[in-house]
Coordinates of C-alpha atoms and ligand atoms in Angstrom, one line a residue:
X75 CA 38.2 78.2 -19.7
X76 CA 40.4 79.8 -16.8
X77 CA 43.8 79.7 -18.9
X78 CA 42.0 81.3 -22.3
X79 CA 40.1 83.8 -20.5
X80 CA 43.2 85.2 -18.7
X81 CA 44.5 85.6 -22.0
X82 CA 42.0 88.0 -23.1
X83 CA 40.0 85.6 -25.2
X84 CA 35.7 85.4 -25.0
X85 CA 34.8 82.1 -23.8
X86 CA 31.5 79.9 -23.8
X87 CA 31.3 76.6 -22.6
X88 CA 28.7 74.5 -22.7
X89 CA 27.9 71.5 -20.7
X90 CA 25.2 68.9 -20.7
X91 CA 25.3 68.0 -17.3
X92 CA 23.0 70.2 -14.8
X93 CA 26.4 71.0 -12.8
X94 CA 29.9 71.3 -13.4
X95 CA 32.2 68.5 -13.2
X96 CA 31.9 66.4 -15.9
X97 CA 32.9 62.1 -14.7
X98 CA 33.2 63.4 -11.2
X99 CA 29.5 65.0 -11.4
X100 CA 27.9 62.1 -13.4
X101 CA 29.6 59.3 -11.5
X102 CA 28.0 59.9 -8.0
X103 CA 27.3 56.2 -7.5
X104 CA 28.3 54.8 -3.9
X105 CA 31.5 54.1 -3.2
X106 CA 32.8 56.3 -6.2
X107 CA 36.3 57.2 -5.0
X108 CA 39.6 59.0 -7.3
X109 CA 42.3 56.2 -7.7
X110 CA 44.8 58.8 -8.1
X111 CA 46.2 60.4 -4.8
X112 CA 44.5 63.9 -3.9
X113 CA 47.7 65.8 -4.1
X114 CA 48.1 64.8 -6.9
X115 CA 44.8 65.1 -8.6
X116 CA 44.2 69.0 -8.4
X117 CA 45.4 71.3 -9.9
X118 CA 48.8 73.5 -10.1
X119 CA 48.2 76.5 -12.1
X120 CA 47.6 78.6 -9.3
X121 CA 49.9 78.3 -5.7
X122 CA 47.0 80.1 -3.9
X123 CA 44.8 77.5 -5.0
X124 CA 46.5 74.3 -3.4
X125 CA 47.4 76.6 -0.5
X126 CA 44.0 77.3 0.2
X127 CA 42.4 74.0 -0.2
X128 CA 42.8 71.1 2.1
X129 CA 42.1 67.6 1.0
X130 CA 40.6 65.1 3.6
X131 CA 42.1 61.8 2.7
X132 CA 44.3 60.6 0.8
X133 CA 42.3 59.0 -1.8
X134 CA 39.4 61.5 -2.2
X135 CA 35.9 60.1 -2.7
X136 CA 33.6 61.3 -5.6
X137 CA 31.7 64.2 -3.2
X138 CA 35.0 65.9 -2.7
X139 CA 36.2 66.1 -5.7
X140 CA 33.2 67.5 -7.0
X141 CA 33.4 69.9 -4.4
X142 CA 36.7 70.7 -5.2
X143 CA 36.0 71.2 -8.5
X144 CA 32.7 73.2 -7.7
X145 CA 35.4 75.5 -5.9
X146 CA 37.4 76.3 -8.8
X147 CA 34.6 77.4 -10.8
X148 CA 33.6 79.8 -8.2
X149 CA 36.9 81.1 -7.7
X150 CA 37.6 82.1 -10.8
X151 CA 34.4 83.4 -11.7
X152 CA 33.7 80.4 -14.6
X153 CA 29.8 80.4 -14.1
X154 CA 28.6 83.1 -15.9
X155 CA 30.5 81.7 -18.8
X156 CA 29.7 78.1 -19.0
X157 CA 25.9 77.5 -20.3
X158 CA 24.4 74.2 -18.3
X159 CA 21.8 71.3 -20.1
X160 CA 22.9 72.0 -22.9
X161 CA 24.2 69.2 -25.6
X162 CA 26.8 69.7 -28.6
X163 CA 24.9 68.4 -31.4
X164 CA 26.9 69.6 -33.9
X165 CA 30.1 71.7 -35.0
X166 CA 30.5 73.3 -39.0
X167 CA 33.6 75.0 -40.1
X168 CA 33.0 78.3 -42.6
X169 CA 35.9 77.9 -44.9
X170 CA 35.1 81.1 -46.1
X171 CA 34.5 83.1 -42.7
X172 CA 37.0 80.8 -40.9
X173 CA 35.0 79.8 -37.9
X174 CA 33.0 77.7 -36.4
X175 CA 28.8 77.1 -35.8
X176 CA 28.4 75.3 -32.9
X177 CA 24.9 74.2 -32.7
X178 CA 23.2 72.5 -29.5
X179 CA 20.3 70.6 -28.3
X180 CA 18.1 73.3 -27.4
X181 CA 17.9 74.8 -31.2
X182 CA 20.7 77.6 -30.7
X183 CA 23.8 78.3 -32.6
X184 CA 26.9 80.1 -32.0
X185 CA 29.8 80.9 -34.0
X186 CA 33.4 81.0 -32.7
X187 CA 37.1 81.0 -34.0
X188 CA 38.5 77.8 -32.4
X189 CA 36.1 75.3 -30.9
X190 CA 38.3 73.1 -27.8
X191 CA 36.6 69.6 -27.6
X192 CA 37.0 68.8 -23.9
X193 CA 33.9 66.4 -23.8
X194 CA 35.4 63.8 -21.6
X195 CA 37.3 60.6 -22.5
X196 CA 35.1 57.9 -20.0
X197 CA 31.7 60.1 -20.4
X198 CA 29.8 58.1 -23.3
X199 CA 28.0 55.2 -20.8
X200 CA 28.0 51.5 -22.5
X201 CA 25.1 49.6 -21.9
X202 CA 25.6 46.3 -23.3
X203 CA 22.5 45.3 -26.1
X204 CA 21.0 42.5 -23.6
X205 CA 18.3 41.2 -24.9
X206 CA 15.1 41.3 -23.2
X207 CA 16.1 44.5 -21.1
X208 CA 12.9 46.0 -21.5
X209 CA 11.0 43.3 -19.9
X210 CA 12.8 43.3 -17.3
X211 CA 10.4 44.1 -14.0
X212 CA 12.8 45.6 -11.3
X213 CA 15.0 48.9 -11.5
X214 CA 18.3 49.1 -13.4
X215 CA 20.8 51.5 -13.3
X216 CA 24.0 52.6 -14.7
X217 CA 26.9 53.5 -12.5
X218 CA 27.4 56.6 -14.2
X219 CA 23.9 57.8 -14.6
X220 CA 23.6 57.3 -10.9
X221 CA 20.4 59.1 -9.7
X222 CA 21.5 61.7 -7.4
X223 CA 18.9 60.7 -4.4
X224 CA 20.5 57.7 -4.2
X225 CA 19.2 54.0 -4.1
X226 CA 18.0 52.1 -1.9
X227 CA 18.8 48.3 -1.8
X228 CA 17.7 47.0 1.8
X229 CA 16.1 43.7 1.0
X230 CA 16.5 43.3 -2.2
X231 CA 18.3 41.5 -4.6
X232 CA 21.2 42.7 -7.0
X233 CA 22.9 41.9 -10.3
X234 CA 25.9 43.5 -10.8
X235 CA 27.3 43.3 -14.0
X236 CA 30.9 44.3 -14.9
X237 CA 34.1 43.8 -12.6
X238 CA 36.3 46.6 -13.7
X239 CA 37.0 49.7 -11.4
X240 CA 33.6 50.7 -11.0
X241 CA 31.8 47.5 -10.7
X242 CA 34.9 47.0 -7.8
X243 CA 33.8 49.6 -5.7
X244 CA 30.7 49.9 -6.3
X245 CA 29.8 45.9 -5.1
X246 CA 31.2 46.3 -1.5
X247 CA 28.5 49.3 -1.0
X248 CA 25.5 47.0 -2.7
X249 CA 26.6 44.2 -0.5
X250 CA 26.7 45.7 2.6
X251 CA 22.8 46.8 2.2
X252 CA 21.4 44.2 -0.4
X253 CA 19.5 41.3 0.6
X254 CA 22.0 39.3 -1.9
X255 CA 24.6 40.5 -4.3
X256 CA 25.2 38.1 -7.5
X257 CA 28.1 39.2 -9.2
X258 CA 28.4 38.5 -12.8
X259 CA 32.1 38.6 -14.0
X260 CA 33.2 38.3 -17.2
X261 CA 36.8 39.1 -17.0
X262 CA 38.3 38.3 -13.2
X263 CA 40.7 41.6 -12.9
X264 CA 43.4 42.4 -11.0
X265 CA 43.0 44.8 -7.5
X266 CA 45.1 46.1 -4.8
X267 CA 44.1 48.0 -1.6
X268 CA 44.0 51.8 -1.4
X269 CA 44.8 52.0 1.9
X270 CA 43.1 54.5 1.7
X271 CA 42.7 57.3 4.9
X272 CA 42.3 60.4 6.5
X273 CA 45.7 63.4 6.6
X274 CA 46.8 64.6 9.6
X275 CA 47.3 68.3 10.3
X276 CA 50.6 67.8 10.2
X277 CA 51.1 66.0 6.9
X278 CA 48.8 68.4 5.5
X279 CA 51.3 71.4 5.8
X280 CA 54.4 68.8 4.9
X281 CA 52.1 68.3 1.4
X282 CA 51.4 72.1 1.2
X283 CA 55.5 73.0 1.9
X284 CA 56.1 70.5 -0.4
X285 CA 53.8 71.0 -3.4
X286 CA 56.3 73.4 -5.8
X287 CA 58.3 70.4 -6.0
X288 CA 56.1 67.5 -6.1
X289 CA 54.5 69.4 -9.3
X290 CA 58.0 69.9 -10.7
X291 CA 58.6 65.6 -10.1
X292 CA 55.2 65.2 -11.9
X293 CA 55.4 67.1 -14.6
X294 CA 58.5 65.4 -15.9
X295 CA 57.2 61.8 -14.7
X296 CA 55.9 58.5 -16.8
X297 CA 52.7 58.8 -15.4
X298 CA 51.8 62.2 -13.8
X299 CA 52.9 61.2 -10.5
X300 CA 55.9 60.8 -9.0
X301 CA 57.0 57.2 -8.6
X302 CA 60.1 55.7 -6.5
X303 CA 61.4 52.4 -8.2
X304 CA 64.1 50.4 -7.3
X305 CA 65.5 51.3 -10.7
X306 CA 66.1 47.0 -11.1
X307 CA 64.6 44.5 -13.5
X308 CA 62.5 42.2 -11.5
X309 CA 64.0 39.4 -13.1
X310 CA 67.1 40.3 -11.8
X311 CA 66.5 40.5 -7.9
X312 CA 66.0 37.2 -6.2
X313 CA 62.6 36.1 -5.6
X314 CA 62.8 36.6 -2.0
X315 CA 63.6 40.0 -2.5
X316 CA 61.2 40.1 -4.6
X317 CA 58.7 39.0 -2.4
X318 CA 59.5 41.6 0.0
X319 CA 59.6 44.1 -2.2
X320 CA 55.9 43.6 -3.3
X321 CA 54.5 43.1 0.2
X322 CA 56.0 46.3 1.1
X323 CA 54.2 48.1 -1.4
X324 CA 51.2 46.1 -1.2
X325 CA 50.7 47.5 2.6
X326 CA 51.4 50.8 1.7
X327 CA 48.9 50.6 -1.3
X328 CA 48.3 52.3 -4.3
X329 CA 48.5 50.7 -8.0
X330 CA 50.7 52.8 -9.8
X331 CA 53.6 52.6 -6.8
X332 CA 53.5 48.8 -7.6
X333 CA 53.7 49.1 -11.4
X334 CA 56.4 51.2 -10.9
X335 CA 58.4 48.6 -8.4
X336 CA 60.3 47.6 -11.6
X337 CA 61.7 48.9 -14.7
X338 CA 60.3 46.1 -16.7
X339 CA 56.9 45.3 -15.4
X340 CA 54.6 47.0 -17.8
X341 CA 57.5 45.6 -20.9
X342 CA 58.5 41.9 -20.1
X343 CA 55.7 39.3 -19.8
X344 CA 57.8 37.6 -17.3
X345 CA 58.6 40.2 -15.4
X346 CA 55.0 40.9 -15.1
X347 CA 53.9 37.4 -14.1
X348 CA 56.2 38.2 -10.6
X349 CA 53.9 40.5 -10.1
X350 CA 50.6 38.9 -11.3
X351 CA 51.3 35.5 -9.2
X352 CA 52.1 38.2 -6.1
X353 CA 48.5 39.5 -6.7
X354 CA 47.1 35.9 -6.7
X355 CA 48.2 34.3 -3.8
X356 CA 47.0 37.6 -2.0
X357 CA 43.6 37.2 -3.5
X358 CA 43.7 33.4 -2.5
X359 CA 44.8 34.2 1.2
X360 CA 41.3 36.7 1.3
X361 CA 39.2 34.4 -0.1
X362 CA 37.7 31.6 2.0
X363 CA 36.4 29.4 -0.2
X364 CA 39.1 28.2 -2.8
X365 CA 37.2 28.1 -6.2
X366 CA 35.8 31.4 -5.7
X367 CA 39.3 32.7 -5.2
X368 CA 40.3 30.6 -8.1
X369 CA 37.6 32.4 -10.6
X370 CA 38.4 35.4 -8.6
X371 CA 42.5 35.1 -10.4
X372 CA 42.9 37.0 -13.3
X373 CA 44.5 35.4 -15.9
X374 CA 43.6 36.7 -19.2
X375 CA 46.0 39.7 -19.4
X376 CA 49.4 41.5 -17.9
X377 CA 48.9 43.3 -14.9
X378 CA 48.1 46.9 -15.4
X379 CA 47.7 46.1 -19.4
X380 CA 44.1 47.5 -18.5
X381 CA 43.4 49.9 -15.6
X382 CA 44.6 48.5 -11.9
X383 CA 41.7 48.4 -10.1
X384 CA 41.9 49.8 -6.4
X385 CA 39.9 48.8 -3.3
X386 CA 40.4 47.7 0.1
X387 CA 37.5 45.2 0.8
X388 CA 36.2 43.8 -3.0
X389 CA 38.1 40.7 -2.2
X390 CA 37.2 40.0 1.2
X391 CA 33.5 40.6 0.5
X392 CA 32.9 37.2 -1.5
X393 CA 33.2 35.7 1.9
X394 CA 30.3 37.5 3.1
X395 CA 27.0 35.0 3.2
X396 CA 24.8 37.1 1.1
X397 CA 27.2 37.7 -2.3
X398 CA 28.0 35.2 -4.6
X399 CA 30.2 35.3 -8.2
X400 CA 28.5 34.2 -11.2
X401 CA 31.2 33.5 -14.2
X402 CA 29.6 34.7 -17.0
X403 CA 33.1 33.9 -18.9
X404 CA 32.0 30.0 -19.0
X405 CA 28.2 30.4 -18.9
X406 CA 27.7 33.9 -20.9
X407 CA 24.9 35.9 -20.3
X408 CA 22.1 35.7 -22.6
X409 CA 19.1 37.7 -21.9
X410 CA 17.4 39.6 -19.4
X411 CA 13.7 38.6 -18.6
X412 CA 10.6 39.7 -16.6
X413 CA 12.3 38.2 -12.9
X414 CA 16.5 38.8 -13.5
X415 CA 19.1 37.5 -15.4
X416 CA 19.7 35.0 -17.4
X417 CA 22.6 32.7 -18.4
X418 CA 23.4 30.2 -20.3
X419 CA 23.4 27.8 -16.9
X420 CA 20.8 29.0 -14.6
X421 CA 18.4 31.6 -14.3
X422 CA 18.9 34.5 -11.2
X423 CA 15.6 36.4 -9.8
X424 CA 16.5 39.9 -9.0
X425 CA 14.8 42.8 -8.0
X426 CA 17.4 45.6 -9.3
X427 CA 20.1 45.5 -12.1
X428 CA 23.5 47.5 -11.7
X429 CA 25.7 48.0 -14.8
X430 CA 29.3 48.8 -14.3
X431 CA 30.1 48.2 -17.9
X432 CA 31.9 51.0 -19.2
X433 CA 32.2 53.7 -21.6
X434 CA 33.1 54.0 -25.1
X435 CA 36.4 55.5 -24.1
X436 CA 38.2 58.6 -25.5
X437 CA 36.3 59.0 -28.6
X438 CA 33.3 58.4 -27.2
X439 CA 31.6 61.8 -26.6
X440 CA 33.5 63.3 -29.7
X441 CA 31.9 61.1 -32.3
X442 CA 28.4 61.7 -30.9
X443 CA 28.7 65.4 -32.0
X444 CA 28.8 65.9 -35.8
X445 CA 31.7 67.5 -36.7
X446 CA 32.1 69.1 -40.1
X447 CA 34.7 70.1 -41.5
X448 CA 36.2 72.4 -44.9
X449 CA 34.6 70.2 -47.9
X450 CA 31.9 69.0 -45.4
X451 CA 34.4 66.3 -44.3
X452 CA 32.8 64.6 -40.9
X453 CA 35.0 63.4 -38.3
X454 CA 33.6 60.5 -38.4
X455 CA 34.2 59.5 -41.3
X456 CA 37.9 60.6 -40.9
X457 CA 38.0 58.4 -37.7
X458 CA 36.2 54.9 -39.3
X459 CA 39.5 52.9 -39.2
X460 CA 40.3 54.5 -35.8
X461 CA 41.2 58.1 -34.7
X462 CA 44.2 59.6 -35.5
X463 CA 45.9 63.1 -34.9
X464 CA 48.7 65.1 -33.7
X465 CA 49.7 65.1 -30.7
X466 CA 45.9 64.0 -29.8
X467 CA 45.5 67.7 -29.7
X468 CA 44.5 68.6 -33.4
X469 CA 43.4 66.6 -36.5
X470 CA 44.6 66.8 -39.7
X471 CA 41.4 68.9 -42.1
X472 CA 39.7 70.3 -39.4
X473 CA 41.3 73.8 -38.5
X474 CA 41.2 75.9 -35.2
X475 CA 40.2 72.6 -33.6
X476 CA 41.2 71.2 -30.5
X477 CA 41.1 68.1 -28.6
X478 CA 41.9 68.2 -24.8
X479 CA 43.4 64.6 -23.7
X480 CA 42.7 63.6 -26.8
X481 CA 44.0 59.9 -28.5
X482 CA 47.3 59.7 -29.5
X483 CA 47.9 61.8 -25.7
X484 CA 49.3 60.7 -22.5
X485 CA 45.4 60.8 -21.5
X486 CA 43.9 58.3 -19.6
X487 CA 46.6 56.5 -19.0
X488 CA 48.5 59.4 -16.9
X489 CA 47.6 61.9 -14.2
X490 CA 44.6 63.5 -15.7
X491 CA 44.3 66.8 -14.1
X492 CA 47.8 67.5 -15.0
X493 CA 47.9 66.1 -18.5
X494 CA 44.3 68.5 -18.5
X495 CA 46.3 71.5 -17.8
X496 CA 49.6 70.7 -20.1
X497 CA 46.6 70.6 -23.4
X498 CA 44.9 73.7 -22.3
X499 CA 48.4 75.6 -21.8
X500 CA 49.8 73.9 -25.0
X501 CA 46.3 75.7 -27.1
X502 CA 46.0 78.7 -24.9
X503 CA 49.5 79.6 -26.1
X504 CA 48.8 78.5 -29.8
X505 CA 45.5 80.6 -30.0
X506 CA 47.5 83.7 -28.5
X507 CA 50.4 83.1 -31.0
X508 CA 47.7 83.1 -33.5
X509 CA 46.7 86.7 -32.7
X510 CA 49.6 87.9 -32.1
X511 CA 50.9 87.0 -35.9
X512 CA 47.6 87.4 -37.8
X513 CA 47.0 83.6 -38.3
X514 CA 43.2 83.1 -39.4
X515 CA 43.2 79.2 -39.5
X516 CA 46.1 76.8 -37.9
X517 CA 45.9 73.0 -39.0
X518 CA 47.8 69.9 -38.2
X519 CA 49.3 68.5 -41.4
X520 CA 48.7 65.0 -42.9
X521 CA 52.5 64.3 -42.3
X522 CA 52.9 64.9 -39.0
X523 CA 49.7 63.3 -38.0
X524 CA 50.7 60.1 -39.9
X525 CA 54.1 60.2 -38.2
X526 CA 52.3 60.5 -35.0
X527 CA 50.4 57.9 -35.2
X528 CA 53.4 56.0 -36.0
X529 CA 55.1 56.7 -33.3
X530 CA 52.1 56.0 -30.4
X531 CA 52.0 52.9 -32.3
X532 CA 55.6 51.9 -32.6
X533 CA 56.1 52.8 -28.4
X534 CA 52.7 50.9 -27.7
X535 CA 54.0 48.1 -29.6
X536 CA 57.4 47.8 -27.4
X537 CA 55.0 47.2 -23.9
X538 CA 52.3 45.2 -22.7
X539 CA 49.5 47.4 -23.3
X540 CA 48.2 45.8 -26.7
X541 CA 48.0 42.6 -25.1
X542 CA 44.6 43.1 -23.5
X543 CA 41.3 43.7 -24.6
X544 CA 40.6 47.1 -22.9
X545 CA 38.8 50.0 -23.8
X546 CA 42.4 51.7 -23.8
X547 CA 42.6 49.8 -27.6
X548 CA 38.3 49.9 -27.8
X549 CA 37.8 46.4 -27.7
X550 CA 35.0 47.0 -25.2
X551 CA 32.9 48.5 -27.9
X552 CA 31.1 46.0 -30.9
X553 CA 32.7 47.2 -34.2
X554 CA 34.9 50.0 -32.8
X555 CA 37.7 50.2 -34.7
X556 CA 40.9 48.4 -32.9
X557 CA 43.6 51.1 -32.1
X558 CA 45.5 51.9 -29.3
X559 CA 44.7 55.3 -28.1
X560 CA 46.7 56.7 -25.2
X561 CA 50.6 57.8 -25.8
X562 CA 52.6 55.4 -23.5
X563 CA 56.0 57.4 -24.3
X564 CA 55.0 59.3 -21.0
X565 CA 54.1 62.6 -19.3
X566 CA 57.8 64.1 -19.2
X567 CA 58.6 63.2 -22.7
X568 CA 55.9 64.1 -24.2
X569 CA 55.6 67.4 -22.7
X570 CA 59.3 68.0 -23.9
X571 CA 57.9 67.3 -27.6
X572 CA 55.0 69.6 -27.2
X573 CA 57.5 72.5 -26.0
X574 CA 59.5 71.9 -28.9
X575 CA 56.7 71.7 -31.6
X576 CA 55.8 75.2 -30.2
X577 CA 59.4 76.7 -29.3
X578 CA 59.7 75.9 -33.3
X579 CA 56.9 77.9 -34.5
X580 CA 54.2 75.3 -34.2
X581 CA 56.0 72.3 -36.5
X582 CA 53.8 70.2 -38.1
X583 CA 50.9 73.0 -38.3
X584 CA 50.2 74.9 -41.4
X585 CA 49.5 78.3 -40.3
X586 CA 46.8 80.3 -43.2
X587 CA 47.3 84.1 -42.8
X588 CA 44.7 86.7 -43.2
X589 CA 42.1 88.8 -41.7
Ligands
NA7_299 P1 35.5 49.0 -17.5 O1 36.8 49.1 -17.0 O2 35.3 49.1 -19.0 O3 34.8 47.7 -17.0 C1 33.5 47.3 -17.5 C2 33.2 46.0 -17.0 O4 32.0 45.5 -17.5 C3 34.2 44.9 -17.3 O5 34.3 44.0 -16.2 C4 33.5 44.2 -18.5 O6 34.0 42.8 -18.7 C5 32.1 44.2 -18.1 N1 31.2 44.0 -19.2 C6 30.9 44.9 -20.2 N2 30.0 44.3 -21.0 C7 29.6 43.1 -20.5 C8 28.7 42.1 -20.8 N3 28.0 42.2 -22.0 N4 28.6 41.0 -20.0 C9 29.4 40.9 -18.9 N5 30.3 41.9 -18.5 C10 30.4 42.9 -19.3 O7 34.6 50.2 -17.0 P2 34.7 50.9 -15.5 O8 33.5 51.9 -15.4 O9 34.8 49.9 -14.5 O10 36.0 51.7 -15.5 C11 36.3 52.7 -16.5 C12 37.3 53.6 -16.0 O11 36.7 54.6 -15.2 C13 38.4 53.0 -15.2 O12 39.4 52.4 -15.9 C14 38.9 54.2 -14.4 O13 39.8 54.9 -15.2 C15 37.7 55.0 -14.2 P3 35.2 42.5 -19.7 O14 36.4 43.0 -19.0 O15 35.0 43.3 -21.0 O16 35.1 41.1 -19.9

């Protein structure tokens, strides 16, 4: 909103949250904590803006973000402009005006040139369809519907279901105040420690001296961040190297520094297993008893295939007295009832229920709102076999539409806050060169969406990212069409292929001119 109101344009956002902030508002469950490093997670637009603000820790938890991101609204005078509890219900494109009527949740419509979809990629909750959920007696949440007084689990006992990032650092917090924690895990997944702590005044000012060219690094990065490799295969250093290698990185923490050890990790299955068996015999070193450790392993997928999950005590926690792991990959879950859960074993009396299960990722939020486009065409029914468009910024038949971070984009599986900026500059500048040049509607074309998608495909294909059942490919999701949606080609590249798309008058975009 900042970047298209500096450029002259009238802005309205609206936002169904009560608040601004979007996953870092809604996600306020305990324990909530970025997995990306602070100095890295903010924003570079404006030098006055990371002068001015000072992170606390490395790894900043959910209240600071929000703060942070509470800031910026205030300091560049957003409020006014952004219109709170209120839901997108729909958007329909005017072929003959050329614009847009947004309509909402509270019975108001708006109309508007270009309509920016920046609804979220992990904001659509998933609750899976358990049977029996409304019988159930006790309280049950989901982590990212957290209720903002908190809960209260002294003496009383827990399920948590789901093992990914969320249900990881959420379960040391329940532990450390239920009465007993059962953890249900499907999939065992891999973690490694944050170490996450406090700066110093001193590293502080090194971060702020050194921030015009750590933001320089980024941007031309894989991942949004800057990562050091050793620039080797791991195959080809010796195991004891190896070895070292790993435990270096290990102590200094961090998940993307480990994936980024070796050139080959996230490309060669065996590359990947150095690094997979590293993670193992940590987990079996923390964990006291051996067969928890053992169900504890994760063996279904390629480390880092889905998100690596961060956290400096899940592991050790399974030897507290009062947690057990339930594997719900051998004895499934099958209903809830009146006292807890149960599976196909056992049953488990509980008095509250914690999901941790997810979102329906990327396109989630997007194909909640009807959107309509010339020839009443719903984007829905454009996306059925999966989504597809340019750049994952527009979509071929629906004009002056924009996607921020959307699939077929770097995404979810970079830096967000910087891949964030790269899509707002990348339309601010399209809108303006509209304008400037008298261009009522701009549209991706079929070909270059088709040969988009080929290509996210085709460099998806070449790594290890397919090979798991994540919510990066939907598989989380019954019936969600199977696709791969982020753009693994990387931040640096891709921004290079945005610039030239718009260096060369917007290729791939039929521009319709007239009044
Ligand atoms: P994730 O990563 O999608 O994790 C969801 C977890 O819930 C995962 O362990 C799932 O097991 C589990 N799950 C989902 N449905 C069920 C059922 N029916 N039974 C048992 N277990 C289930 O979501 P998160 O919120 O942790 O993280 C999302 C992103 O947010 C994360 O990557 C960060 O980028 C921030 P499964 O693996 O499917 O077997």
């Amino acid at each position: 909103m900042h970047a298209l109101r500096s450029a002259g344009l009238t802005v309205r956002a609206f936002e169904a949250g009560s608040g601004v902030g979007g996953t870092w508002f809604w996600n306020c469950y305990p324990g909530a904590r970025c997995d990306v490093e602070s100095t890295d997670y903010s924003y570079s637009f404006d030098p006055a803006l990371e002068q001015d603000w000072t992170w606390s820790e490395r790894y900043p938890a959910q209240p600071e973000v929000l703060r942070y991101l509470n800031h910026v609204a205030d300091r560049y005078g957003l409020r006014p402009h952004i219109q709170l509890n209120t839901r997108v219900t729909a958007t329909v494109w005017d072929d003959g005006r050329r614009e847009w009527t947004v309509l909402t949740d509270d019975g108001e419509s708006r109309t508007a040139r270009f309509c920016v979809m920046a609804a979220g990629c992990l904001s659509e909750r998933h609750v899976p369809d358990l049977p029996g959920l409304e019988t159930f007696r006790g309280d049950w949440y989901h982590t990212s519907r957290w209720p903002r007084e908190g809960v209260d689990f002294t003496g009383r006992r827990v399920g948590l279901i789901g093992t990914g990032s969320t249900g990881i650092q959420i379960a040391p917090e329940i532990a450390a105040e239920a009465e007993h924690l059962h953890v249900f895990q499907r999939t065992a997944n891999f973690a490694v420690p944050n170490r996450n702590r406090a700066f110093t005044p001193s590293e502080t000012d090194a971060i702020k001296a050194r921030y015009p060219a750590h933001r320089a690094e980024a941007r031309e990065s894989m991942l949004g961040v800057p990562v050091t490799g050793t620039g080797l295969s791991a195959l080809e250093e010796s195991p004891e190297n190896r070895r070292k290698t790993y435990a270096a990185r290990w102590e200094a923490g961090g998940g993307m520094p480990l994936l980024g050890t070796y050139t080959d990790l996230l490309v060669s299955p065996e590359a990947n297993d150095t690094v997979a068996e590293f993670i193992r015999g940590r987990i079996r070193e923390t964990v006291s008893d051996p067969s928890v450790a053992e169900l504890l392993c994760p063996r279904a997928y390629p480390v880092g295939a889905k998100r690596l999950c961060q956290s400096d005590d899940y592991f050790a926690m399974f030897n507290r007295p009062n947690v057990s792991l339930v594997d719900v990959r051998s004895t499934p879950l099958t209903a809830a009832c009146p006292d807890g859960l149960r599976t196909a074993a056992a049953d488990y009396e509980l008095d509250a229920l914690v999901f941790a299960t997810g979102f329906d990722a990327v396109t989630g939020a997007l194909s909640r709102i009807a959107v309509i486009g010339p020839g009443g065409q719903s984007l829905r029914d454009a996306w059925r076999e999966g989504p597809r468009s340019y750049l994952g910024v527009a979509i071929a038949g629906f004009p002056n539409l924009f996607l921020v971070t959307g699939p077929g984009s770097p995404s979810v599986l970079s830096n967000m806050v910087l891949s964030i900026e790269q899509h707002v500059e990348f339309i601010r500048d399209l809108i303006v060169f509209t304008g400037d040049r008298g261009v009522a509607a701009v549209e991706a074309t079929e070909r270059a969406q088709e040969d988009w998608a080929a290509h996210v495909d085709e460099i998806a294909q070449e790594t290890l990212f397919p090979r798991a059942d994540s919510w990066y490919v939907g598989a989380n999701i019954p019936g969600k069409a199977r696709v791969f949606m982020p753009y693994v080609g990387g931040v640096g590249p891709y921004r290079e292929q945005c610039d030239s798309v718009a260096a060369a008058g917007y290729d791939g975009f039929t521009l319709t001119y007239g009044g």
